[in-house]
Tab-separated table of C-alpha atoms in Angstrom:
chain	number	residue	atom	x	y	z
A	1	UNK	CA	0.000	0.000	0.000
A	2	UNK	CA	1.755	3.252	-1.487
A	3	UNK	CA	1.275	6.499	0.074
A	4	UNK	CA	-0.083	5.592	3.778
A	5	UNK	CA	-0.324	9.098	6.076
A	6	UNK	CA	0.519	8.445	9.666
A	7	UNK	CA	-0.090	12.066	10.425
A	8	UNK	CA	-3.559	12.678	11.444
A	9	UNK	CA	-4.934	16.010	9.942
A	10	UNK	CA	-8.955	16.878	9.042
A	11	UNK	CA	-9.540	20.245	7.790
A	12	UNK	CA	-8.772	22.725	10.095
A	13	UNK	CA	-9.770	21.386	13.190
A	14	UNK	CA	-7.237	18.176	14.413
A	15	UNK	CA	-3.906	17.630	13.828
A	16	UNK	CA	-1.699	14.568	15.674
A	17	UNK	CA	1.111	12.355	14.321
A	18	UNK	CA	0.577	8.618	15.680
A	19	UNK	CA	3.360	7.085	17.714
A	20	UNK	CA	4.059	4.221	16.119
A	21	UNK	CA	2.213	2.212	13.430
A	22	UNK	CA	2.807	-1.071	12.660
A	23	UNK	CA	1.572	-3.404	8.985
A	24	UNK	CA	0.287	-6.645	10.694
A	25	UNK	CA	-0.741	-8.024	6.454
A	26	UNK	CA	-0.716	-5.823	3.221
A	27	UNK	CA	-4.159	-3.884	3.942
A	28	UNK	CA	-4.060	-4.202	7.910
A	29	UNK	CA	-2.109	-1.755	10.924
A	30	UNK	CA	-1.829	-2.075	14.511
A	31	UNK	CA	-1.217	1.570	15.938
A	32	UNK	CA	0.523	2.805	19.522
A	33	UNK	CA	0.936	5.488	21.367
A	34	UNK	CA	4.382	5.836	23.655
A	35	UNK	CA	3.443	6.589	27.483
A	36	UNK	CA	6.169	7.420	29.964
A	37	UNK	CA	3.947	8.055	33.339
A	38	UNK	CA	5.478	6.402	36.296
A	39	UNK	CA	1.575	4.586	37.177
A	40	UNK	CA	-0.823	4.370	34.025
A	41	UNK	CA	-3.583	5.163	36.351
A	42	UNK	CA	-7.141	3.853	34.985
A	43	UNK	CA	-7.961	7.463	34.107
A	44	UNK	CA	-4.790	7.906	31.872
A	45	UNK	CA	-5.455	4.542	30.937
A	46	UNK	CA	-9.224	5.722	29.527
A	47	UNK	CA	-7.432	9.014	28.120
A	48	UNK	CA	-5.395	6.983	26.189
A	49	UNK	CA	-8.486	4.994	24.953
A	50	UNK	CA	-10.075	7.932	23.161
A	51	UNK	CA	-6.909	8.910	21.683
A	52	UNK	CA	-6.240	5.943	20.013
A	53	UNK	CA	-9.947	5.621	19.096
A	54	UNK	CA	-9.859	8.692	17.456
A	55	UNK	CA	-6.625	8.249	15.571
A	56	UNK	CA	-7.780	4.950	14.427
A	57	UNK	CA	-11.130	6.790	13.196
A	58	UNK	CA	-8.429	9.849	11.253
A	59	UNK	CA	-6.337	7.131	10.179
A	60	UNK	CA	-8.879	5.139	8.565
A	61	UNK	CA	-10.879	8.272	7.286
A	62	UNK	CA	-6.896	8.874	5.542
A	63	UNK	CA	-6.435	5.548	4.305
A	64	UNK	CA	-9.056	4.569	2.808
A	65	UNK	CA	-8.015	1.048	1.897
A	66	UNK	CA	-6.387	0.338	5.022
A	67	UNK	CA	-7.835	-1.956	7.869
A	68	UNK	CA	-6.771	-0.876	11.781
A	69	UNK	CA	-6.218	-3.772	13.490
A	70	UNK	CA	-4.864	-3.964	17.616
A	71	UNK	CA	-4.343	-0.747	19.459
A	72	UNK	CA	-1.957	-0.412	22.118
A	73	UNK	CA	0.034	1.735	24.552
A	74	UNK	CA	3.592	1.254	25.317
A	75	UNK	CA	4.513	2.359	28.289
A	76	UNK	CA	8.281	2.673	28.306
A	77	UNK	CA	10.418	4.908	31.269
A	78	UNK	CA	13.829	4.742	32.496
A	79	UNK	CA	14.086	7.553	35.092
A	80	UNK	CA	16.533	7.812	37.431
A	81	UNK	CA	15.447	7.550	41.011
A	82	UNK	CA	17.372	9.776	44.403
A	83	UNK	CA	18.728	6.366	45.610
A	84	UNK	CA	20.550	5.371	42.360
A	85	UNK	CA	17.893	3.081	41.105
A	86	UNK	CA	15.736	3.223	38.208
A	87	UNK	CA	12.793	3.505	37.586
A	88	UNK	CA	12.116	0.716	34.847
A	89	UNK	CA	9.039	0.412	32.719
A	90	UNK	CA	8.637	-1.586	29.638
A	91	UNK	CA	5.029	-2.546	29.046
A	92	UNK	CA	2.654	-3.153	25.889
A	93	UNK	CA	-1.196	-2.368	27.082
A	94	UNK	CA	-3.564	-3.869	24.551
A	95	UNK	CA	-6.293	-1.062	23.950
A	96	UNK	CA	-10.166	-1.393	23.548
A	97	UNK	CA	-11.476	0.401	20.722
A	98	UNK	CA	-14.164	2.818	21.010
A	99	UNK	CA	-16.304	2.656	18.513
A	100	UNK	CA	-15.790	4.953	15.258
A	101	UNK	CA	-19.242	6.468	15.537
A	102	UNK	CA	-19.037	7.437	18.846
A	103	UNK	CA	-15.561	8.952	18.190
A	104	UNK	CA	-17.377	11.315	15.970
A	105	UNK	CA	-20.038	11.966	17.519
A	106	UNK	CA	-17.628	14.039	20.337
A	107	UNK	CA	-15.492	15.677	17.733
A	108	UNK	CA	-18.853	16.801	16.398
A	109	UNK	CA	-20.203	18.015	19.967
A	110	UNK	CA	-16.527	19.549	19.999
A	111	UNK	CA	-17.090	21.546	17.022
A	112	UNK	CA	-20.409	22.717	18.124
A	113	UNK	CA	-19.466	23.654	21.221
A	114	UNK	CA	-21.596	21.184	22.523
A	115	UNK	CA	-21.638	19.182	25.746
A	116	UNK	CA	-20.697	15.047	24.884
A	117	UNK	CA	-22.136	12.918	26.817
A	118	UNK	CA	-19.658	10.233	27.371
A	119	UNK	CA	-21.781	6.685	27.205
A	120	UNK	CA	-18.749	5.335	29.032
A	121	UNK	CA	-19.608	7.617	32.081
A	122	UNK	CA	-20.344	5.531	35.252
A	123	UNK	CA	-23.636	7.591	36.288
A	124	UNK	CA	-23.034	10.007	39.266
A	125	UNK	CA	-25.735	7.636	41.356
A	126	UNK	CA	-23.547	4.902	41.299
A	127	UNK	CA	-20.222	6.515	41.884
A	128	UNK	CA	-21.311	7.859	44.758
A	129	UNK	CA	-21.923	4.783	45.934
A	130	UNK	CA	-18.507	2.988	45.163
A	131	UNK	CA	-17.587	3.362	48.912
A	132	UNK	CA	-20.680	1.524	49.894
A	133	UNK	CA	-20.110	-1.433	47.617
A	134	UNK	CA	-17.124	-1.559	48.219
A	135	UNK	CA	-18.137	-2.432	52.126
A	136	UNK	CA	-20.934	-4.629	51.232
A	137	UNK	CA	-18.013	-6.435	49.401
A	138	UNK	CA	-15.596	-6.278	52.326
A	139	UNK	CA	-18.303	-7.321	54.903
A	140	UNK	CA	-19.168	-10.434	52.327
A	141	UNK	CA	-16.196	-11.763	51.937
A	142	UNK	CA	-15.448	-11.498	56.074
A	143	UNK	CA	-18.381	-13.026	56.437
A	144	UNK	CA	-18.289	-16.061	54.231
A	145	UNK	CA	-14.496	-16.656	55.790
A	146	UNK	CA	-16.138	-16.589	59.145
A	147	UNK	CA	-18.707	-18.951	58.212
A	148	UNK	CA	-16.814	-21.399	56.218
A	149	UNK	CA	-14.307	-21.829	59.606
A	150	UNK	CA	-17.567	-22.182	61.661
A	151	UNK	CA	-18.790	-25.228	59.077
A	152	UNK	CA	-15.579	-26.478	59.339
A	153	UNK	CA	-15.387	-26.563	63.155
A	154	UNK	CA	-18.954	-28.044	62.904
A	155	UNK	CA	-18.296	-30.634	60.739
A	156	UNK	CA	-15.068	-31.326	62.674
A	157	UNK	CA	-17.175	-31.959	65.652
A	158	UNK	CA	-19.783	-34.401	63.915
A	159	UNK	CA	-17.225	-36.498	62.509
A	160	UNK	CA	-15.591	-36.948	65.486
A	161	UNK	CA	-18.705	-37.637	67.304
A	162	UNK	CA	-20.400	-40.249	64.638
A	163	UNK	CA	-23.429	-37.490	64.194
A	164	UNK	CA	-25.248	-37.621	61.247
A	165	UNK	CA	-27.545	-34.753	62.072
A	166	UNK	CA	-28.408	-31.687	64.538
A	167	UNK	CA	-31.772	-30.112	65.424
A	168	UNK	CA	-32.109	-27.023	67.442
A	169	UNK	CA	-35.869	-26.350	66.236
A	170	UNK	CA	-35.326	-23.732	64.162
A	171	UNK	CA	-31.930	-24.885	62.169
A	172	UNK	CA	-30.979	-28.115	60.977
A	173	UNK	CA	-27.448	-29.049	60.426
A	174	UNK	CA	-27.052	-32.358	58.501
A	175	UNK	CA	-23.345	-33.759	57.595
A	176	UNK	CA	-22.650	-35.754	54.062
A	177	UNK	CA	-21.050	-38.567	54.094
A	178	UNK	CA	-17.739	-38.149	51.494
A	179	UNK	CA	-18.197	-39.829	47.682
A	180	UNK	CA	-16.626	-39.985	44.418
A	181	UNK	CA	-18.470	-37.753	41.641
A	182	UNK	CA	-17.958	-39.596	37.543
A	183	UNK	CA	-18.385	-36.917	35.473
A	184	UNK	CA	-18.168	-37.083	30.959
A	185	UNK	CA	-15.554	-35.251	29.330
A	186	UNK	CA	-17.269	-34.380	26.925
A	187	UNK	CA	-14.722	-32.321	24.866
A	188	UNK	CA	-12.100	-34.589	25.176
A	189	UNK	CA	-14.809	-37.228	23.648
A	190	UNK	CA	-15.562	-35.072	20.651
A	191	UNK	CA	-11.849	-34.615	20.520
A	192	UNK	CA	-11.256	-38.176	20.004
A	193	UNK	CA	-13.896	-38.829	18.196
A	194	UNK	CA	-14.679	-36.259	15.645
A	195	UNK	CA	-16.535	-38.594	13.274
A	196	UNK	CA	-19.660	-38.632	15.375
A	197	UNK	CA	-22.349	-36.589	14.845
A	198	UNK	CA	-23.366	-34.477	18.588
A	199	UNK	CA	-26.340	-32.298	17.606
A	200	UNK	CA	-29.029	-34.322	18.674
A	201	UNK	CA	-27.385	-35.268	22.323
A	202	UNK	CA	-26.544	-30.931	22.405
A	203	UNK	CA	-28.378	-28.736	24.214
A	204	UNK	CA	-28.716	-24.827	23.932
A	205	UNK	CA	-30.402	-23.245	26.787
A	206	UNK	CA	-29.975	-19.749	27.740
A	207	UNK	CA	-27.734	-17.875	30.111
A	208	UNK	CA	-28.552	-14.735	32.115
A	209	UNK	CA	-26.443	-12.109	32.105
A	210	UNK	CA	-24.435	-11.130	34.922
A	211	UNK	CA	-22.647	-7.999	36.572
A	212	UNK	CA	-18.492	-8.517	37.962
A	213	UNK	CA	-17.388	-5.949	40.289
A	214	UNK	CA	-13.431	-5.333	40.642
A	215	UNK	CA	-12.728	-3.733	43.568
């Protein structure tokens, strides 16, 4: 491909000159961005989202036969520290693309003078409440460690004893006896035997979705 521009201008509004850009095939380019913070925090880390959102948007909007493939920061730095060390960062952060459409849609709101509303904004209700989860979170995982020694103490006690079950009236607490569990591989099956047909032994069933919170 003759003729690719690595420096980003559109009229008279942007102008930026991408990092480093890389040819993964003949139509297809990975592009980076060098960082040299001493902690990519998550908000430098989401800064550095857009950018390379919106140069893959210029850059595709440039080259109009080329494909963007993997975005990515590298976060290099070799600073000197007061006692002599150094400070010694060499990193490659794969990048999540924003979508090209929303890209535009805030270097229109830019132009206008508009306010963006960013659809990757945590609403304000829930921020607010971060501190909260994040107790709920503490207090359930405290909790669940203080019960699982409890059950173990229990269960301790019933071996030791021969007791099968306790009754207090208002909670039971009933011991299983240990087993074995046989359970199909069934990917190493298909694996070994790819000549059978598995569609009518297969079923789909649906799978609700679900919320992960990293604290």
């Amino acid at each position: 491909m003759k003729g690719l521009n690595t420096q980003l201008r559109t009229g008279e509004n942007w102008a930026s000159n991408i990092d480093k850009v890389y040819r993964s095939s003949d139509d297809t380019f990975s592009l980076g961005d060098i960082k040299t913070y001493g902690t990519m925090t998550p908000d430098k880390l989401e800064k550095a989202r857009w950018q390379l959102s919106i140069y893959a948007y210029f850059f595709k909007l440039q080259n109009r036969d080329a494909r963007v493939g993997n975005l990515f920061i590298l976060h290099i730095r070799n600073k000197a520290k007061q006692d002599g060390t150094f400070d010694h960062i060499s990193n490659i952060l794969p990048i999540e693309r924003i979508p090209s459409d929303i890209c535009k849609e805030l270097l229109d709101a830019d132009i206008k003078g508009e306010q963006f509303v960013n659809p990757y904004f945590i609403p304000e209700k829930y921020r607010e409440q971060e501190d909260y989860i994040r107790q709920l979170i503490q207090t359930k995982n405290e909790t669940e460690a203080r019960l699982s020694e409890i059950k173990s103490e229990i269960l301790e006690d019933m071996e030791s004893m021969g007791v099968r079950t306790w009754d207090t009236g208002t909670m039971r607490l009933t011991r299983k006896l240990p087993t074995t569990r046989l359970s199909f591989n069934a990917n190493k099956f298909k694996a070994d035997h790819p000549e059978f047909d598995y569609s009518p032994y297969e079923r789909t069933s649906n799978v609700s979705g679900s919320l992960m919170i990293a604290v």
